[in-house]
Coordinates of C-alpha atoms in Angstrom, one line a residue:
Chain P
M20 CA 2.9 83.0 3.0
K21 CA 0.3 86.0 5.0
V22 CA 0.1 87.1 1.6
M23 CA -0.8 84.2 0.0
I24 CA -3.8 83.3 2.5
T25 CA -4.8 87.0 2.4
G26 CA -4.9 86.7 -1.4
F27 CA -7.3 83.0 -0.5
V28 CA -9.5 85.0 1.1
A29 CA -9.6 88.7 -0.7
A30 CA -11.4 85.5 -3.4
L31 CA -13.8 84.8 -0.5
V32 CA -14.6 88.6 0.2
I33 CA -15.3 89.1 -3.1
A34 CA -17.0 85.8 -3.9
F35 CA -19.4 86.5 -0.8
C36 CA -19.6 90.6 -2.6
A37 CA -20.5 89.8 -6.0
P38 CA -24.3 88.5 -5.1
L39 CA -24.9 90.9 -3.4
V40 CA -23.6 93.8 -6.1
L41 CA -25.2 92.9 -8.7
N42 CA -28.4 92.7 -7.4
Q43 CA -28.1 96.0 -7.0
F44 CA -28.2 95.9 -11.6
G45 CA -31.1 93.4 -11.3
W46 CA -28.9 90.3 -11.8
S47 CA -30.0 88.0 -8.7
T48 CA -29.6 84.3 -8.4
A49 CA -32.0 84.9 -4.9
E50 CA -34.8 86.2 -6.9
Q51 CA -34.5 84.5 -9.7
Y52 CA -37.9 83.3 -9.3
S53 CA -39.4 86.0 -7.6
S54 CA -38.9 88.7 -10.5
D55 CA -39.5 89.0 -14.2
D56 CA -36.7 91.4 -14.5
S57 CA -34.3 89.8 -12.7
V58 CA -31.3 88.1 -15.5
R59 CA -31.3 84.4 -13.4
L60 CA -27.8 83.0 -13.3
D61 CA -27.9 79.5 -13.6
Chain N
M21 CA 0.1 85.5 -40.1
N22 CA 0.8 82.7 -37.3
L23 CA -1.7 84.4 -35.6
K24 CA -4.1 84.1 -38.4
V25 CA -3.2 80.5 -39.1
F26 CA -3.5 79.4 -35.5
G27 CA -6.9 80.8 -35.1
A28 CA -7.9 78.6 -38.1
V29 CA -6.8 75.7 -36.9
I30 CA -8.3 76.3 -34.0
L31 CA -12.3 77.3 -35.8
T32 CA -11.7 74.5 -37.9
L33 CA -11.0 71.8 -34.8
T34 CA -14.0 73.4 -32.9
A35 CA -15.9 72.7 -35.9
L36 CA -15.0 69.5 -36.4
M37 CA -15.8 68.6 -32.9
F38 CA -19.5 69.4 -33.6
N39 CA -19.7 67.3 -36.0
P40 CA -17.5 64.8 -36.4
A41 CA -19.3 63.5 -40.0
L42 CA -18.9 66.6 -41.9
A43 CA -16.0 65.0 -44.3
Q44 CA -18.5 62.3 -45.2
E45 CA -21.7 63.1 -47.1
A46 CA -24.2 60.8 -47.4
P47 CA -25.3 59.7 -51.5
E48 CA -28.0 61.4 -52.9
V49 CA -31.4 59.7 -52.5
D50 CA -34.7 59.9 -54.7
R51 CA -37.8 61.3 -52.9
T52 CA -40.1 60.9 -55.4
A53 CA -41.7 58.1 -53.6
T54 CA -42.5 59.9 -51.0
G55 CA -43.6 63.4 -52.4
G56 CA -40.4 65.7 -51.3
A57 CA -41.1 64.4 -47.6
Q58 CA -38.3 62.2 -46.3
T59 CA -37.4 58.5 -46.6
L60 CA -35.6 56.3 -44.8
E61 CA -32.6 56.0 -46.8
D62 CA -32.1 60.1 -44.7
I63 CA -33.1 58.2 -41.6
M64 CA -30.5 55.5 -42.4
A65 CA -28.0 58.1 -43.2
R66 CA -28.4 59.8 -40.2
Q67 CA -28.1 56.8 -38.3
K68 CA -24.9 55.9 -40.0
Q69 CA -23.4 60.0 -38.8
L70 CA -23.6 60.7 -42.5
E71 CA -23.8 64.3 -43.3
V72 CA -27.3 64.9 -44.9
D73 CA -28.9 67.7 -47.0
E74 CA -31.6 68.9 -44.7
S75 CA -32.4 71.4 -47.2
F76 CA -35.2 69.1 -48.8
R77 CA -37.2 70.0 -45.6
S78 CA -36.0 73.0 -44.1
E79 CA -36.4 75.2 -47.2
N80 CA -39.9 72.8 -47.7
L81 CA -41.8 75.5 -45.7
G82 CA -45.1 75.7 -47.4
N83 CA -45.9 78.5 -50.1
P84 CA -48.8 81.2 -49.4
E85 CA -49.2 80.9 -53.1
N86 CA -50.6 77.8 -53.2
A87 CA -53.4 78.2 -50.2
A88 CA -56.3 76.7 -50.4
A89 CA -59.0 79.0 -50.1
I90 CA -60.5 80.1 -47.1
D91 CA -63.6 77.9 -47.0
E92 CA -61.9 74.9 -48.6
P93 CA -60.4 72.6 -46.4
L94 CA -56.9 73.6 -45.0
G95 CA -57.9 77.2 -46.4
T96 CA -57.2 78.3 -42.9
L97 CA -53.0 77.4 -43.2
G98 CA -52.8 80.1 -45.7
G99 CA -51.1 77.4 -48.2
S100 CA -48.6 75.7 -45.4
S101 CA -49.7 72.6 -43.7
Q102 CA -49.1 71.6 -40.2
S103 CA -45.8 69.3 -41.9
D104 CA -45.0 72.8 -43.1
Q105 CA -45.6 74.3 -39.4
W106 CA -43.7 72.1 -37.6
R107 CA -40.3 72.4 -40.6
G108 CA -41.1 76.1 -39.6
I109 CA -40.3 75.7 -36.0
R110 CA -38.1 73.2 -36.7
Y111 CA -35.5 75.1 -38.5
N112 CA -36.4 78.3 -36.6
E113 CA -38.9 80.2 -40.1
A114 CA -42.2 80.4 -38.0
D115 CA -43.4 83.5 -37.0
I116 CA -43.4 82.7 -33.6
Q117 CA -45.3 84.8 -31.2
T118 CA -45.7 84.9 -27.4
V119 CA -46.7 86.0 -24.6
T120 CA -43.4 85.8 -22.3
R121 CA -41.2 88.0 -23.7
G122 CA -37.0 87.4 -24.0
P123 CA -34.2 87.1 -26.2
A124 CA -34.8 82.7 -26.4
V125 CA -38.5 82.5 -25.7
D126 CA -39.8 82.8 -29.4
V127 CA -37.2 79.1 -30.2
L128 CA -39.7 76.5 -29.7
I129 CA -37.0 73.7 -31.0
Q130 CA -33.2 74.1 -31.2
D131 CA -31.8 71.3 -33.4
G132 CA -27.9 72.1 -31.7
G133 CA -28.9 70.8 -28.4
M134 CA -27.9 67.0 -28.2
P135 CA -24.9 67.6 -30.7
W136 CA -24.1 69.6 -27.5
Y137 CA -24.9 67.2 -25.2
K138 CA -23.2 64.8 -26.6
L139 CA -19.8 66.9 -27.2
R140 CA -19.9 67.6 -23.3
E141 CA -20.7 64.7 -22.0
G142 CA -18.4 62.3 -24.5
P143 CA -14.9 63.8 -25.7
M144 CA -14.6 67.3 -24.1
I145 CA -14.9 64.7 -21.0
T146 CA -12.1 62.1 -22.5
Y147 CA -9.8 64.1 -24.3
G148 CA -10.5 67.1 -21.7
G149 CA -10.1 64.7 -18.4
G150 CA -7.7 62.6 -20.5
A151 CA -5.0 66.5 -20.9
L152 CA -5.6 66.6 -17.5
I153 CA -4.3 62.9 -16.3
A154 CA -1.4 62.4 -19.3
I155 CA 0.0 65.9 -17.7
I156 CA 0.3 64.8 -14.3
V157 CA 2.1 61.9 -15.4
L158 CA 4.4 63.6 -17.7
L159 CA 5.1 65.7 -14.9
A160 CA 5.9 63.0 -12.7
V161 CA 8.2 61.0 -15.4
F162 CA 10.1 64.5 -15.7
Y163 CA 10.6 64.7 -11.9
F164 CA 12.1 61.4 -11.4
V165 CA 13.9 61.5 -15.1
R166 CA 14.9 65.0 -14.0
G167 CA 14.9 65.5 -11.0
K168 CA 14.2 68.8 -9.2
I169 CA 16.8 71.3 -9.7
M170 CA 18.9 72.6 -7.7
I171 CA 20.8 75.4 -6.9
D172 CA 24.1 75.0 -8.1
G173 CA 26.9 75.1 -5.7
G174 CA 23.6 75.3 -2.8
P175 CA 22.4 78.4 -1.5
A176 CA 23.6 81.8 -1.0
G177 CA 22.7 82.1 2.7
T178 CA 21.8 86.1 1.2
T179 CA 18.2 86.6 -0.1
I180 CA 17.0 89.7 -2.6
E181 CA 13.2 90.6 -2.7
R182 CA 11.6 88.8 -6.4
F183 CA 8.2 90.3 -5.9
K184 CA 6.5 92.8 -3.3
P185 CA 3.7 91.8 -1.8
V186 CA 1.4 93.5 -4.0
E187 CA 2.5 91.4 -6.5
R188 CA 2.1 88.5 -4.7
F189 CA -0.9 89.1 -3.6
G190 CA -1.9 89.3 -7.6
H191 CA -0.7 86.3 -8.3
W192 CA -2.6 84.2 -4.8
L193 CA -6.2 85.9 -5.7
L194 CA -5.1 84.8 -9.5
A195 CA -4.2 81.4 -8.6
G196 CA -6.5 80.6 -5.3
S197 CA -9.3 82.0 -7.6
F198 CA -8.6 79.7 -10.4
V199 CA -8.1 76.2 -8.4
A200 CA -11.7 77.5 -7.2
L201 CA -13.0 77.7 -10.8
G202 CA -10.7 74.7 -12.2
I203 CA -12.1 72.2 -8.9
T204 CA -15.9 73.1 -9.3
G205 CA -15.6 73.4 -12.8
L206 CA -14.7 70.0 -13.0
I207 CA -17.1 68.7 -10.6
T208 CA -19.8 70.4 -13.4
L209 CA -18.7 68.8 -16.2
M210 CA -17.9 65.3 -14.9
G211 CA -19.9 64.8 -11.9
R212 CA -23.3 63.2 -13.4
S213 CA -20.6 60.6 -14.9
F214 CA -18.2 59.9 -11.7
L215 CA -19.6 61.1 -8.6
I216 CA -23.6 60.2 -8.8
P217 CA -22.4 56.8 -9.1
V218 CA -19.4 57.3 -6.0
L219 CA -21.7 60.0 -4.2
G220 CA -25.6 59.1 -5.0
P221 CA -27.8 62.2 -6.3
D222 CA -29.2 63.2 -3.7
A223 CA -25.6 64.1 -1.9
F224 CA -24.1 65.2 -5.5
S225 CA -27.3 67.8 -5.6
A226 CA -25.6 69.6 -2.7
L227 CA -22.0 69.4 -4.4
A228 CA -23.2 70.3 -7.2
I229 CA -25.2 73.7 -5.9
G230 CA -22.5 75.0 -3.7
S231 CA -19.8 74.3 -6.9
K232 CA -22.1 76.6 -9.1
W233 CA -22.1 79.3 -6.2
V234 CA -18.5 79.0 -6.5
H235 CA -18.2 78.8 -10.0
N236 CA -19.9 81.9 -10.5
N237 CA -19.1 84.4 -8.0
V238 CA -15.2 83.5 -7.5
A239 CA -15.7 84.4 -11.0
W240 CA -15.1 87.8 -10.5
A241 CA -12.7 87.4 -8.1
F242 CA -10.0 85.4 -11.1
M243 CA -11.1 88.5 -13.0
L244 CA -10.0 90.3 -10.8
G245 CA -6.5 89.0 -10.1
L246 CA -6.3 89.2 -14.5
V247 CA -6.5 92.4 -14.1
L248 CA -4.4 93.0 -11.4
T249 CA -1.2 90.9 -12.7
F250 CA -1.6 92.3 -16.4
V251 CA -1.4 96.1 -15.2
M252 CA 1.8 94.7 -12.6
W253 CA 3.7 92.9 -15.5
I254 CA 3.0 93.4 -18.6
A255 CA 6.2 95.7 -18.7
H256 CA 8.2 92.7 -17.8
N257 CA 6.6 90.5 -20.4
I258 CA 7.0 92.1 -23.5
P259 CA 9.5 89.3 -25.9
N260 CA 12.7 90.4 -27.0
K261 CA 15.9 88.8 -28.5
L262 CA 17.1 87.3 -25.4
D263 CA 14.1 85.0 -24.6
W264 CA 15.2 82.9 -28.5
Q265 CA 18.4 82.1 -26.7
W266 CA 16.8 81.0 -23.9
I267 CA 14.4 79.2 -25.4
K268 CA 17.2 77.3 -27.6
Q269 CA 18.7 76.3 -24.5
G270 CA 15.9 74.3 -23.5
G271 CA 15.8 77.0 -20.7
G272 CA 18.3 74.7 -18.3
F273 CA 15.7 72.6 -18.0
I274 CA 17.6 70.0 -20.8
G275 CA 21.7 70.1 -19.3
K276 CA 23.6 71.6 -18.0
G277 CA 24.1 75.6 -17.4
H278 CA 21.0 78.6 -17.2
P279 CA 20.3 80.9 -20.1
S280 CA 20.1 84.6 -19.2
A281 CA 17.3 86.3 -18.2
K282 CA 15.8 89.0 -16.7
K283 CA 12.6 89.4 -14.5
F284 CA 11.0 86.9 -16.0
N285 CA 12.3 84.3 -18.7
A286 CA 10.7 82.9 -22.0
G287 CA 9.1 80.2 -20.1
Q288 CA 7.5 82.7 -17.4
K289 CA 6.4 85.1 -20.0
I290 CA 4.8 82.8 -22.1
V291 CA 2.9 81.5 -18.7
F292 CA 2.3 85.0 -18.7
W293 CA 0.7 85.6 -21.7
M294 CA -0.9 82.2 -22.1
V295 CA -2.6 82.7 -18.6
M296 CA -3.3 86.5 -20.1
I297 CA -4.6 85.7 -23.7
L298 CA -7.0 82.3 -22.6
G299 CA -7.5 84.1 -19.5
F300 CA -9.6 87.2 -21.1
S301 CA -11.1 84.0 -22.9
V302 CA -12.5 82.7 -21.3
S303 CA -13.8 85.0 -18.8
L304 CA -15.8 86.2 -21.8
S305 CA -17.5 82.8 -22.8
G306 CA -17.6 82.5 -18.8
L307 CA -19.7 86.1 -18.9
S308 CA -21.4 84.8 -21.7
L309 CA -22.7 82.3 -19.8
L310 CA -23.0 84.2 -16.4
F311 CA -25.8 86.6 -17.8
P312 CA -27.7 84.0 -20.4
F313 CA -28.5 85.7 -23.9
Q314 CA -27.4 89.2 -23.2
M315 CA -23.9 88.7 -24.3
P316 CA -23.6 86.8 -27.3
M317 CA -20.3 86.2 -29.1
F318 CA -20.2 83.7 -31.2
S319 CA -22.2 85.2 -34.3
D320 CA -19.9 88.3 -34.5
T321 CA -16.5 86.2 -33.6
F322 CA -17.6 83.6 -37.1
G323 CA -18.4 86.8 -38.3
F324 CA -14.8 88.5 -38.2
F325 CA -12.9 84.6 -38.9
N326 CA -15.0 84.3 -41.7
S327 CA -14.2 87.8 -43.0
I328 CA -10.4 87.5 -43.1
L329 CA -9.6 83.5 -43.2
G330 CA -12.3 83.5 -45.7
T331 CA -14.0 80.7 -43.4
D332 CA -17.6 79.7 -43.7
F333 CA -18.8 78.9 -39.8
P334 CA -22.6 79.8 -38.8
T335 CA -23.2 83.5 -38.9
V336 CA -26.8 83.5 -37.8
L337 CA -26.8 81.3 -34.8
A338 CA -29.7 80.6 -32.1
P339 CA -29.4 82.0 -28.8
H340 CA -29.2 78.7 -27.4
E341 CA -26.5 78.0 -30.7
E342 CA -24.7 81.1 -28.7
M343 CA -24.8 79.3 -25.4
Q344 CA -24.1 76.0 -26.6
Y345 CA -20.1 77.4 -28.4
A346 CA -19.7 79.1 -25.9
N347 CA -20.0 76.3 -23.0
I348 CA -17.5 74.3 -25.3
W349 CA -15.4 77.1 -25.7
H350 CA -15.6 78.1 -21.5
S351 CA -14.9 73.8 -21.3
I352 CA -12.1 74.0 -24.0
V353 CA -9.9 77.0 -22.8
A354 CA -10.3 75.4 -19.3
F355 CA -8.0 72.7 -20.3
V356 CA -5.7 74.2 -21.8
M357 CA -5.0 76.6 -19.2
M358 CA -5.5 73.9 -16.2
V359 CA -2.8 71.4 -18.4
A360 CA -0.7 74.8 -18.4
I361 CA -0.9 75.8 -14.8
M362 CA 0.0 72.3 -14.0
A363 CA 2.7 72.7 -15.6
H364 CA 3.6 76.2 -13.9
I365 CA 3.0 74.7 -10.0
Y366 CA 5.5 72.3 -10.5
I367 CA 8.1 74.3 -11.8
G368 CA 6.8 77.1 -8.7
S369 CA 6.6 73.9 -6.3
V370 CA 8.4 70.3 -5.9
G371 CA 10.6 70.9 -9.6
M372 CA 12.7 73.7 -8.5
E373 CA 15.0 74.3 -5.5
G374 CA 13.9 77.8 -3.8
A375 CA 11.3 78.5 -6.9
F376 CA 8.5 78.8 -4.7
D377 CA 10.3 81.6 -2.1
A378 CA 9.5 83.8 -4.9
M379 CA 6.1 83.4 -4.3
G380 CA 5.7 82.4 -0.5
N381 CA 7.7 84.8 1.2
G382 CA 8.7 87.5 -2.3
Q383 CA 12.4 86.6 -0.9
V384 CA 14.7 84.4 -2.5
D385 CA 18.1 83.4 -2.7
L386 CA 20.3 85.4 -3.9
E387 CA 22.6 82.7 -5.9
W388 CA 18.8 81.3 -7.2
A389 CA 18.6 84.7 -8.3
R390 CA 22.0 84.7 -9.6
Q391 CA 21.2 81.7 -12.0
H392 CA 17.8 82.0 -13.0
H393 CA 17.0 85.3 -13.6
D394 CA 21.2 87.3 -13.5
L395 CA 20.4 90.0 -16.0
W396 CA 17.5 91.2 -13.1
V397 CA 19.6 91.0 -10.2
E398 CA 22.5 93.0 -11.9
E399 CA 20.0 95.5 -12.0
V400 CA 18.8 95.2 -8.9
E401 CA 22.1 95.6 -7.5
A402 CA 23.0 99.1 -9.4
K403 CA 19.5 100.2 -8.9
Q404 CA 20.4 99.5 -5.1
G405 CA 24.2 101.2 -6.1
K406 CA 23.1 104.3 -7.1
R407 CA 20.7 104.0 -4.1
G408 CA 23.4 103.9 -2.0
S409 CA 26.1 106.4 -3.8
S410 CA 22.8 109.1 -3.7

């Protein structure tokens, strides 16, 4: 069961890290209205 | 060859869903009274969901050779009337110049929007939701008819390691993210129809925004889990003759007896390949949706199928059409996966005694293992015997 919970937590960690990593490449939901270069995720 | 036929069937069904009136063409219309322009018959035919040949207006875009002199009335239009120009815009044939640049900015009108919206809000919800309800009912009926599949003679009391921690981590990363994606995907697809009437628009707005965030970002965990499990398990999932024997015996689900199997039986191999192929496909269409207009895939895919199957799928697609196809395909594949995974969850939990332990703590009862994966147990014991003797 510990491994199962670890897998779920890892999915959440990846989800929280994904926008930060994508932001490095200019793909950002946070800056979607602030930059002409960023690609909107919605 | 079977794969080609299967692909053709899927694509044909998809095309049929986009245009339910494909087989019924509207009767020939005499347009001399309107000078070639649309008539009441055309409008009525469309209302009857008949297929109208739109070439009478999609190709009627003016002729520069007929241009009036610049000092004559309408001479500044260069041989095309304003109606011609609007038709050009409508059929994406006009030379549009915009200040803002981007892949989709010069498409001002896109015809496919409403059919896509109707398909998404209608058959997609009806058939997709119906399939989910049907599999739940089927599994419930199966449970009450067949009952829980027990270990014959009871558990041995000793255990054997079925999956290593890294295998279980990959499985739960994939499974957890898939469940999160499935729920948030259903909220996104069906929320407008089913949740707004219950929750109201304000509460649903917060839920929809949260669902979108989860769906967009958990997708990366799903793709990582897909790669991990593919690398770890592909060697055990190559089909062989044993699988055919397993299938012929109904996998032991029907009647008594347990067909021989190695680490993965034929049923598990089917689930594995279904998850891998559909998971790859749903990931591709998901990436296309995640980065709008950056990864168009359907015109190339249609072109590929046209070249090998001789089909006539459209290969010139507006950027928006690419997104619409990606959205519909994403939903279809996701529903097929959800149906298959529900059956997988059933048999891995309430449907079979001792099955959950394989992914729960990695240790399964030895008798369970002998009954369901006898050849794998022999392999493991042979390896342990070698280690013990060396």
